[in-house]
mmCIF file of C-alpha atoms in Angstrom:
data_model
loop_
_atom_site.group_PDB
_atom_site.id
_atom_site.type_symbol
_atom_site.label_atom_id
_atom_site.label_comp_id
_atom_site.label_asym_id
_atom_site.label_seq_id
_atom_site.Cartn_x
_atom_site.Cartn_y
_atom_site.Cartn_z
ATOM 1 C CA MET A 1 56.206 -126.441 -44.595
ATOM 2 C CA ARG A 2 57.566 -126.052 -41.072
ATOM 3 C CA PHE A 3 60.795 -123.797 -39.813
ATOM 4 C CA LEU A 4 61.544 -124.348 -36.486
ATOM 5 C CA LEU A 5 64.427 -121.990 -34.525
ATOM 6 C CA ASP A 6 67.574 -123.709 -32.969
ATOM 7 C CA ASP A 7 67.809 -122.851 -29.008
ATOM 8 C CA GLU A 8 70.291 -120.075 -29.839
ATOM 9 C CA GLN A 9 67.827 -118.046 -32.427
ATOM 10 C CA ARG A 10 65.019 -118.688 -30.573
ATOM 11 C CA ALA A 11 67.322 -117.112 -27.636
ATOM 12 C CA PHE A 12 68.083 -114.192 -29.579
ATOM 13 C CA ALA A 13 64.503 -113.548 -29.934
ATOM 14 C CA ARG A 14 63.779 -113.342 -26.839
ATOM 15 C CA SER A 15 66.880 -111.238 -25.568
ATOM 16 C CA LEU A 16 65.524 -108.624 -28.334
ATOM 17 C CA ASP A 17 61.845 -108.708 -26.913
ATOM 18 C CA GLY A 18 62.805 -107.693 -23.581
ATOM 19 C CA MET A 19 65.308 -104.903 -24.303
ATOM 20 C CA LEU A 20 62.831 -103.783 -26.670
ATOM 21 C CA THR A 21 60.078 -104.164 -24.081
ATOM 22 C CA ALA A 22 62.155 -101.796 -21.933
ATOM 23 C CA ALA A 23 63.406 -99.395 -24.200
ATOM 24 C CA GLY A 24 59.764 -97.927 -24.280
ATOM 25 C CA THR A 25 59.593 -98.062 -28.481
ATOM 26 C CA SER A 26 55.957 -96.495 -27.914
ATOM 27 C CA ALA A 27 57.538 -93.118 -27.052
ATOM 28 C CA ALA A 28 60.556 -93.555 -29.291
ATOM 29 C CA ALA A 29 57.993 -93.890 -32.017
ATOM 30 C CA ARG A 30 56.207 -91.386 -31.611
ATOM 31 C CA ALA A 31 59.162 -88.748 -30.920
ATOM 32 C CA TRP A 32 60.097 -89.958 -34.064
ATOM 33 C CA ALA A 33 57.418 -88.951 -36.024
ATOM 34 C CA ALA A 34 57.693 -85.392 -34.149
ATOM 35 C CA GLY A 35 61.322 -85.054 -35.482
ATOM 36 C CA GLU A 36 63.011 -86.122 -32.228
ATOM 37 C CA HIS A 37 65.200 -88.422 -33.053
ATOM 38 C CA ALA A 38 67.529 -88.609 -29.535
ATOM 39 C CA PRO A 39 65.037 -91.975 -27.917
ATOM 40 C CA GLY A 40 64.887 -93.864 -31.318
ATOM 41 C CA LEU A 41 68.644 -93.241 -31.818
ATOM 42 C CA ALA A 42 69.260 -94.824 -28.209
ATOM 43 C CA VAL A 43 67.024 -97.765 -28.810
ATOM 44 C CA TRP A 44 69.654 -97.950 -32.029
ATOM 45 C CA ARG A 45 72.655 -98.252 -30.664
ATOM 46 C CA GLY A 46 71.250 -100.810 -28.239
ATOM 47 C CA LEU A 47 70.263 -102.613 -31.355
ATOM 48 C CA GLY A 48 73.655 -102.584 -33.136
ATOM 49 C CA ALA A 49 75.316 -103.314 -30.035
ATOM 50 C CA ALA A 50 72.975 -106.784 -29.879
ATOM 51 C CA GLY A 51 74.248 -107.424 -33.243
ATOM 52 C CA VAL A 52 71.641 -107.030 -35.075
ATOM 53 C CA PHE A 53 72.313 -104.615 -37.800
ATOM 54 C CA ALA A 54 75.818 -106.493 -38.549
ATOM 55 C CA LEU A 55 73.584 -109.468 -38.992
ATOM 56 C CA ALA A 56 73.717 -108.676 -42.725
ATOM 57 C CA ALA A 57 77.552 -108.055 -43.125
ATOM 58 C CA PRO A 58 80.699 -110.679 -43.451
ATOM 59 C CA GLU A 59 82.929 -110.541 -41.189
ATOM 60 C CA GLU A 60 85.681 -109.100 -42.615
ATOM 61 C CA HIS A 61 83.904 -106.278 -42.031
ATOM 62 C CA ALA A 62 83.066 -106.003 -38.791
ATOM 63 C CA GLY A 63 79.948 -108.168 -39.344
ATOM 64 C CA LEU A 64 79.032 -111.743 -38.090
ATOM 65 C CA GLY A 65 77.044 -112.557 -41.288
ATOM 66 C CA PRO A 66 74.950 -112.844 -43.631
ATOM 67 C CA LEU A 67 72.730 -114.680 -41.583
ATOM 68 C CA PRO A 68 69.259 -114.007 -43.540
ATOM 69 C CA VAL A 69 67.830 -116.534 -40.926
ATOM 70 C CA GLU A 70 68.293 -114.004 -37.768
ATOM 71 C CA THR A 71 67.962 -111.025 -39.389
ATOM 72 C CA ALA A 72 64.254 -112.672 -40.022
ATOM 73 C CA VAL A 73 64.438 -113.597 -36.645
ATOM 74 C CA ALA A 74 65.510 -109.756 -35.502
ATOM 75 C CA PHE A 75 62.896 -107.844 -37.650
ATOM 76 C CA VAL A 76 60.100 -109.802 -36.171
ATOM 77 C CA GLU A 77 60.532 -108.627 -32.791
ATOM 78 C CA LEU A 78 61.487 -105.030 -34.287
ATOM 79 C CA GLY A 79 57.632 -105.196 -36.166
ATOM 80 C CA ARG A 80 56.065 -106.751 -32.532
ATOM 81 C CA HIS A 81 57.530 -103.048 -31.033
ATOM 82 C CA ALA A 82 57.074 -100.740 -33.671
ATOM 83 C CA VAL A 83 60.730 -99.569 -33.419
ATOM 84 C CA PRO A 84 61.296 -95.987 -35.191
ATOM 85 C CA GLY A 85 63.420 -95.385 -37.978
ATOM 86 C CA PRO A 86 65.131 -96.393 -41.701
ATOM 87 C CA LEU A 87 65.938 -100.288 -40.236
ATOM 88 C CA VAL A 88 65.278 -101.684 -43.073
ATOM 89 C CA GLU A 89 67.630 -99.550 -45.052
ATOM 90 C CA THR A 90 70.347 -99.586 -42.649
ATOM 91 C CA VAL A 91 70.492 -103.266 -43.608
ATOM 92 C CA ALA A 92 69.636 -103.806 -47.141
ATOM 93 C CA SER A 93 72.680 -100.612 -47.654
ATOM 94 C CA VAL A 94 74.313 -103.293 -45.188
ATOM 95 C CA ALA A 95 74.186 -106.005 -47.686
ATOM 96 C CA LEU A 96 74.906 -103.317 -50.719
ATOM 97 C CA LEU A 97 78.473 -102.661 -49.871
ATOM 98 C CA SER A 98 79.046 -106.081 -48.836
ATOM 99 C CA ARG A 99 78.306 -107.313 -52.160
ATOM 100 C CA LEU A 100 80.495 -104.517 -53.569
ATOM 101 C CA ALA A 101 83.179 -106.189 -51.474
ATOM 102 C CA GLU A 102 82.435 -109.933 -52.755
ATOM 103 C CA LEU A 103 82.887 -108.002 -56.443
ATOM 104 C CA GLY A 104 85.566 -106.406 -55.651
ATOM 105 C CA ALA A 105 84.948 -103.000 -54.487
ATOM 106 C CA PRO A 106 85.608 -102.736 -50.807
ATOM 107 C CA ASP A 107 86.649 -99.330 -50.152
ATOM 108 C CA ALA A 108 83.517 -98.297 -49.132
ATOM 109 C CA ALA A 109 82.801 -101.169 -47.397
ATOM 110 C CA LYS A 110 85.523 -101.082 -45.233
ATOM 111 C CA ARG A 111 84.362 -97.318 -45.086
ATOM 112 C CA LEU A 112 81.129 -97.750 -44.164
ATOM 113 C CA LEU A 113 80.067 -100.890 -43.065
ATOM 114 C CA PRO A 114 81.837 -100.887 -39.080
ATOM 115 C CA GLY A 115 79.682 -98.141 -38.188
ATOM 116 C CA LEU A 116 76.756 -99.717 -39.605
ATOM 117 C CA ALA A 117 77.383 -102.980 -38.311
ATOM 118 C CA ASP A 118 77.772 -101.562 -34.221
ATOM 119 C CA GLY A 119 75.039 -99.350 -34.260
ATOM 120 C CA SER A 120 76.841 -95.631 -34.265
ATOM 121 C CA ALA A 121 75.318 -94.941 -37.662
ATOM 122 C CA VAL A 122 72.227 -94.681 -39.623
ATOM 123 C CA ALA A 123 71.823 -95.326 -43.257
ATOM 124 C CA THR A 124 68.806 -94.569 -46.082
ATOM 125 C CA LEU A 125 68.379 -96.196 -49.377
ATOM 126 C CA THR A 126 66.775 -95.760 -52.275
ATOM 127 C CA LEU A 127 66.576 -97.986 -55.208
ATOM 128 C CA ALA A 128 65.703 -97.361 -58.772
ATOM 129 C CA GLY A 129 65.234 -100.140 -62.092
ATOM 130 C CA THR A 130 64.708 -102.588 -59.757
ATOM 131 C CA GLY A 131 61.408 -104.110 -61.115
ATOM 132 C CA THR A 132 59.566 -103.515 -57.821
ATOM 133 C CA GLY A 133 58.400 -99.360 -57.716
ATOM 134 C CA THR A 134 60.569 -99.147 -54.879
ATOM 135 C CA GLY A 135 60.921 -95.080 -56.426
ATOM 136 C CA THR A 136 63.827 -92.468 -55.517
ATOM 137 C CA ARG A 137 62.665 -91.344 -52.032
ATOM 138 C CA ALA A 138 64.328 -91.909 -49.221
ATOM 139 C CA LEU A 139 63.210 -92.510 -45.041
ATOM 140 C CA ASP A 140 64.671 -90.441 -42.194
ATOM 141 C CA ALA A 141 67.162 -89.056 -43.946
ATOM 142 C CA ASP A 142 67.591 -86.744 -41.558
ATOM 143 C CA ALA A 143 68.484 -89.153 -39.757
ATOM 144 C CA ALA A 144 70.919 -90.913 -41.370
ATOM 145 C CA ALA A 145 74.325 -89.978 -41.811
ATOM 146 C CA VAL A 146 74.123 -92.513 -45.062
ATOM 147 C CA LEU A 147 72.541 -91.270 -47.615
ATOM 148 C CA LEU A 148 72.910 -94.243 -50.235
ATOM 149 C CA ALA A 149 71.155 -94.349 -54.076
ATOM 150 C CA ALA A 150 71.438 -97.130 -56.243
ATOM 151 C CA GLY A 151 69.884 -98.692 -59.338
ATOM 152 C CA ASP A 152 70.117 -97.903 -63.647
ATOM 153 C CA GLY A 153 73.569 -99.081 -63.333
ATOM 154 C CA ASP A 154 75.090 -96.832 -60.735
ATOM 155 C CA VAL A 155 75.826 -96.386 -56.815
ATOM 156 C CA ARG A 156 76.626 -93.501 -55.551
ATOM 157 C CA LEU A 157 76.803 -91.593 -51.947
ATOM 158 C CA ALA A 158 74.131 -88.547 -51.795
ATOM 159 C CA PRO A 159 75.938 -85.570 -50.964
ATOM 160 C CA GLY A 160 72.082 -84.456 -49.014
ATOM 161 C CA HIS A 161 68.320 -84.645 -49.278
ATOM 162 C CA THR A 162 65.195 -81.726 -50.209
ATOM 163 C CA ASP A 163 62.763 -81.444 -48.243
ATOM 164 C CA LEU A 164 60.960 -83.878 -45.970
ATOM 165 C CA ARG A 165 57.390 -85.441 -46.797
ATOM 166 C CA ALA A 166 55.205 -87.263 -43.825
ATOM 167 C CA SER A 167 54.135 -90.791 -45.151
ATOM 168 C CA LEU A 168 51.417 -93.007 -44.376
ATOM 169 C CA ASP A 169 52.795 -93.795 -41.598
ATOM 170 C CA PRO A 170 53.968 -90.760 -39.456
ATOM 171 C CA ALA A 171 57.359 -92.726 -38.033
ATOM 172 C CA ARG A 172 57.878 -93.021 -41.124
ATOM 173 C CA ARG A 173 59.565 -89.548 -43.354
ATOM 174 C CA SER A 174 60.575 -89.754 -46.340
ATOM 175 C CA ALA A 175 63.151 -87.363 -48.387
ATOM 176 C CA ALA A 176 64.388 -86.716 -51.653
ATOM 177 C CA LEU A 177 68.590 -87.982 -52.530
ATOM 178 C CA LEU A 178 70.867 -84.619 -54.048
ATOM 179 C CA PRO A 179 71.740 -85.832 -56.869
ATOM 180 C CA GLY A 180 75.601 -85.812 -57.644
ATOM 181 C CA GLY A 181 78.102 -87.455 -54.757
ATOM 182 C CA GLU A 182 80.579 -89.662 -54.620
ATOM 183 C CA ARG A 183 80.508 -92.708 -57.076
ATOM 184 C CA LEU A 184 80.359 -96.174 -55.329
ATOM 185 C CA ALA A 185 80.217 -98.330 -58.451
ATOM 186 C CA SER A 186 78.798 -99.034 -61.864
ATOM 187 C CA GLY A 187 78.186 -100.746 -64.100
ATOM 188 C CA ALA A 188 76.909 -104.275 -63.578
ATOM 189 C CA HIS A 189 78.327 -104.509 -59.974
ATOM 190 C CA ALA A 190 76.319 -101.871 -59.374
ATOM 191 C CA ASP A 191 73.255 -103.634 -60.776
ATOM 192 C CA ALA A 192 74.097 -106.747 -58.816
ATOM 193 C CA ALA A 193 74.752 -104.823 -55.404
ATOM 194 C CA ALA A 194 71.193 -103.361 -56.309
ATOM 195 C CA ARG A 195 69.393 -106.244 -56.255
ATOM 196 C CA ARG A 196 71.227 -107.502 -53.422
ATOM 197 C CA ALA A 197 70.029 -104.736 -51.465
ATOM 198 C CA LEU A 198 66.654 -105.523 -52.772
ATOM 199 C CA ASP A 199 66.415 -108.974 -51.852
ATOM 200 C CA TRP A 200 67.993 -108.589 -47.923
ATOM 201 C CA ALA A 201 65.088 -105.300 -47.434
ATOM 202 C CA ALA A 202 61.757 -107.595 -48.982
ATOM 203 C CA LEU A 203 62.845 -110.440 -46.797
ATOM 204 C CA ALA A 204 63.877 -107.587 -43.361
ATOM 205 C CA THR A 205 60.241 -106.190 -44.754
ATOM 206 C CA ALA A 206 58.202 -109.409 -44.727
ATOM 207 C CA ALA A 207 59.546 -110.375 -40.674
ATOM 208 C CA GLN A 208 58.644 -106.544 -39.654
ATOM 209 C CA CYS A 209 55.294 -107.200 -41.281
ATOM 210 C CA LEU A 210 54.899 -110.437 -39.635
ATOM 211 C CA GLY A 211 56.131 -109.025 -36.376
ATOM 212 C CA VAL A 212 53.030 -106.130 -37.027
ATOM 213 C CA GLY A 213 50.584 -108.197 -37.880
ATOM 214 C CA TYR A 214 51.561 -110.528 -34.413
ATOM 215 C CA ALA A 215 51.091 -107.423 -32.068
ATOM 216 C CA LEU A 216 47.893 -106.096 -33.555
ATOM 217 C CA LEU A 217 46.832 -109.717 -32.824
ATOM 218 C CA ASP A 218 48.155 -110.241 -29.363
ATOM 219 C CA ARG A 219 46.340 -106.486 -28.895
ATOM 220 C CA THR A 220 43.085 -106.915 -30.377
ATOM 221 C CA VAL A 221 42.671 -110.589 -28.478
ATOM 222 C CA ALA A 222 43.766 -108.219 -25.417
ATOM 223 C CA TYR A 223 41.196 -105.716 -25.806
ATOM 224 C CA VAL A 224 38.432 -108.457 -26.864
ATOM 225 C CA ARG A 225 38.706 -110.388 -23.688
ATOM 226 C CA GLY A 226 38.099 -107.055 -21.583
ATOM 227 C CA ARG A 227 36.043 -105.523 -23.389
ATOM 228 C CA THR A 228 31.892 -106.659 -22.246
ATOM 229 C CA GLN A 229 29.209 -106.510 -24.038
ATOM 230 C CA PHE A 230 25.811 -107.615 -22.874
ATOM 231 C CA GLY A 231 27.702 -108.874 -19.877
ATOM 232 C CA VAL A 232 30.085 -111.543 -21.388
ATOM 233 C CA PRO A 233 33.395 -110.605 -23.227
ATOM 234 C CA VAL A 234 33.146 -109.253 -26.627
ATOM 235 C CA GLY A 235 36.049 -111.812 -27.290
ATOM 236 C CA SER A 236 33.530 -114.471 -26.308
ATOM 237 C CA PHE A 237 31.572 -113.962 -29.416
ATOM 238 C CA GLN A 238 31.517 -116.870 -32.136
ATOM 239 C CA ALA A 239 32.042 -114.258 -34.979
ATOM 240 C CA VAL A 240 34.995 -112.616 -33.309
ATOM 241 C CA LYS A 241 36.347 -115.418 -32.772
ATOM 242 C CA HIS A 242 36.407 -116.641 -36.198
ATOM 243 C CA ARG A 243 38.033 -112.992 -37.329
ATOM 244 C CA LEU A 244 40.655 -113.966 -35.096
ATOM 245 C CA ALA A 245 40.912 -117.229 -35.968
ATOM 246 C CA ASP A 246 41.467 -115.915 -39.868
ATOM 247 C CA VAL A 247 44.263 -113.443 -38.728
ATOM 248 C CA LEU A 248 46.193 -116.239 -36.893
ATOM 249 C CA LEU A 249 46.382 -118.361 -39.581
ATOM 250 C CA GLY A 250 46.968 -115.972 -42.056
ATOM 251 C CA LEU A 251 49.809 -115.503 -39.922
ATOM 252 C CA ALA A 252 50.479 -119.143 -39.434
ATOM 253 C CA PHE A 253 50.763 -119.742 -43.098
ATOM 254 C CA ALA A 254 53.145 -116.309 -43.744
ATOM 255 C CA ARG A 255 55.878 -117.486 -40.988
ATOM 256 C CA PRO A 256 57.530 -120.373 -43.108
ATOM 257 C CA LEU A 257 57.529 -118.436 -46.179
ATOM 258 C CA VAL A 258 59.641 -115.883 -44.761
ATOM 259 C CA PHE A 259 61.675 -118.268 -42.717
ATOM 260 C CA GLY A 260 61.793 -120.338 -45.770
ATOM 261 C CA ALA A 261 62.290 -117.494 -47.857
ATOM 262 C CA ALA A 262 65.750 -116.572 -45.402
ATOM 263 C CA VAL A 263 66.913 -120.478 -45.480
ATOM 264 C CA SER A 264 66.676 -119.688 -49.991
ATOM 265 C CA LEU A 265 68.483 -116.752 -49.388
ATOM 266 C CA ALA A 266 71.554 -118.062 -47.587
ATOM 267 C CA GLY A 267 71.358 -120.581 -50.402
ATOM 268 C CA GLY A 268 71.495 -118.390 -52.801
ATOM 269 C CA GLY A 269 70.060 -119.677 -56.731
ATOM 270 C CA ARG A 270 67.652 -118.796 -58.439
ATOM 271 C CA GLN A 271 64.462 -120.116 -55.923
ATOM 272 C CA ALA A 272 65.659 -117.084 -53.724
ATOM 273 C CA ASP A 273 63.683 -114.346 -55.854
ATOM 274 C CA VAL A 274 60.804 -117.046 -55.716
ATOM 275 C CA ASP A 275 60.398 -117.781 -52.134
ATOM 276 C CA LEU A 276 60.783 -113.897 -51.325
ATOM 277 C CA ALA A 277 58.072 -113.009 -53.558
ATOM 278 C CA ALA A 278 56.235 -115.237 -51.701
ATOM 279 C CA ALA A 279 57.186 -114.067 -48.019
ATOM 280 C CA LYS A 280 56.402 -110.580 -48.844
ATOM 281 C CA VAL A 281 52.919 -110.797 -50.367
ATOM 282 C CA ALA A 282 51.781 -113.815 -47.565
ATOM 283 C CA ALA A 283 53.498 -111.127 -44.516
ATOM 284 C CA GLY A 284 52.237 -107.718 -46.168
ATOM 285 C CA GLU A 285 48.541 -109.255 -46.774
ATOM 286 C CA ALA A 286 48.620 -111.373 -43.317
ATOM 287 C CA ALA A 287 49.292 -107.690 -41.259
ATOM 288 C CA HIS A 288 47.062 -106.050 -43.828
ATOM 289 C CA HIS A 289 44.646 -108.169 -42.638
ATOM 290 C CA ALA A 290 45.235 -107.909 -39.010
ATOM 291 C CA ALA A 291 45.141 -104.375 -39.138
ATOM 292 C CA ARG A 292 41.356 -104.530 -40.390
ATOM 293 C CA ALA A 293 40.460 -106.805 -37.877
ATOM 294 C CA ALA A 294 42.201 -104.826 -35.130
ATOM 295 C CA LEU A 295 40.733 -101.922 -36.666
ATOM 296 C CA GLN A 296 36.787 -103.330 -36.388
ATOM 297 C CA LEU A 297 37.112 -104.781 -33.532
ATOM 298 C CA HIS A 298 38.472 -101.996 -31.059
ATOM 299 C CA GLY A 299 35.589 -100.001 -32.500
ATOM 300 C CA ALA A 300 35.846 -96.143 -32.352
ATOM 301 C CA LEU A 301 39.411 -96.277 -30.285
ATOM 302 C CA GLY A 302 40.774 -98.085 -33.552
ATOM 303 C CA TYR A 303 40.591 -94.293 -34.893
ATOM 304 C CA THR A 304 42.161 -92.700 -32.223
ATOM 305 C CA ALA A 305 45.825 -91.772 -32.798
ATOM 306 C CA GLU A 306 46.709 -91.045 -29.423
ATOM 307 C CA TYR A 307 46.348 -94.627 -28.864
ATOM 308 C CA ASP A 308 49.028 -97.065 -29.214
ATOM 309 C CA LEU A 309 47.071 -99.435 -31.317
ATOM 310 C CA SER A 310 47.849 -96.555 -34.257
ATOM 311 C CA LEU A 311 51.149 -97.053 -34.319
ATOM 312 C CA TRP A 312 50.824 -101.052 -35.916
ATOM 313 C CA LEU A 313 47.663 -99.911 -37.598
ATOM 314 C CA LEU A 314 49.511 -97.582 -39.821
ATOM 315 C CA LYS A 315 52.972 -98.867 -39.770
ATOM 316 C CA ALA A 316 50.624 -102.471 -41.124
ATOM 317 C CA ARG A 317 49.014 -100.556 -44.220
ATOM 318 C CA ALA A 318 52.714 -98.797 -45.226
ATOM 319 C CA LEU A 319 54.525 -102.171 -45.079
ATOM 320 C CA ARG A 320 52.182 -104.088 -46.715
ATOM 321 C CA GLY A 321 53.555 -101.773 -49.667
ATOM 322 C CA ALA A 322 56.949 -100.938 -49.290
ATOM 323 C CA TRP A 323 59.436 -101.844 -51.760
ATOM 324 C CA GLY A 324 56.798 -102.911 -53.744
ATOM 325 C CA GLY A 325 53.543 -104.127 -53.958
ATOM 326 C CA ALA A 326 51.908 -107.285 -53.626
ATOM 327 C CA GLY A 327 51.197 -107.163 -57.453
ATOM 328 C CA GLU A 328 55.398 -106.054 -58.614
ATOM 329 C CA TRP A 329 56.437 -109.519 -55.827
ATOM 330 C CA ARG A 330 53.946 -111.650 -58.109
ATOM 331 C CA GLY A 331 55.234 -110.689 -61.222
ATOM 332 C CA ARG A 332 59.019 -111.442 -60.238
ATOM 333 C CA VAL A 333 57.260 -115.218 -59.327
ATOM 334 C CA VAL A 334 56.408 -115.067 -62.854
ATOM 335 C CA ARG A 335 59.552 -113.633 -64.366
ATOM 336 C CA ALA A 336 61.606 -116.296 -62.581
ATOM 337 C CA SER A 337 59.463 -118.912 -63.514
ATOM 338 C CA ARG A 338 60.673 -117.851 -67.409
ATOM 339 C CA GLU A 339 63.774 -118.009 -67.180
#
């Protein structure tokens, strides 16, 4: 199946690519990993002005959507440029608050969504009891003004967070949210909002994985073209060509699944469960294979933390298991087929 973006969506992708190229996101990611958020938050505000976070919010709450396909377009570019911060968590929080408003609890959406949609506020989110092992630690809680904990029949604003811990990706620092805080919803409404948040988190993560995979492929192709051995470019070796062709095929297979999942999410219904699971698994595996190929073909240079390739290598590994691993999402397909 082939999904083609329209002219407006392609223009949106190009504008984000140009903005993020000029913003120097690699330096912002390294600063974020060191606990200095200012460069990353400057990028964040630019994304807010471009409407990235408003795509998951309805128009009545300062949003532009919900527009899952445009969200996927944006997150491919965010992955391609290794943008730091709780990007997925913020979009998932927007989806959660929007769902609460749909279900008749609009107060939190009215209060919190405008700041999240325009990029002036950052959110982080934990989901429990959603069946995909998302855990109880939130990303970049020290950078977030909105700390949401959802799942197990409850949605609340956490009053703060405890310790910060490093993760596999240095630009993704986790923290435990403190118990208690303002309850925003409970019961069936809370569970429905948590499921909506997980759906959007899965889509955004899959799209981000796709962008990370493209970045790894592009950087590796450029490297093997420039590196010579026996007087010829390494990229001319048949084994290298085959390895990169396999990476390209994996990404080409994952791309329609990601955008197909976005279309399904826009339409609603049970098919979205299957499509989101397929996209999450395929894109995560494609990015992982791209990372392995990039590391092998760069040789010792690929292991150098100071070399920017490491930003995407580590992000690919972290995103692969974020919001549930491949086995958990395959289980979601099985459960959906039995219902």
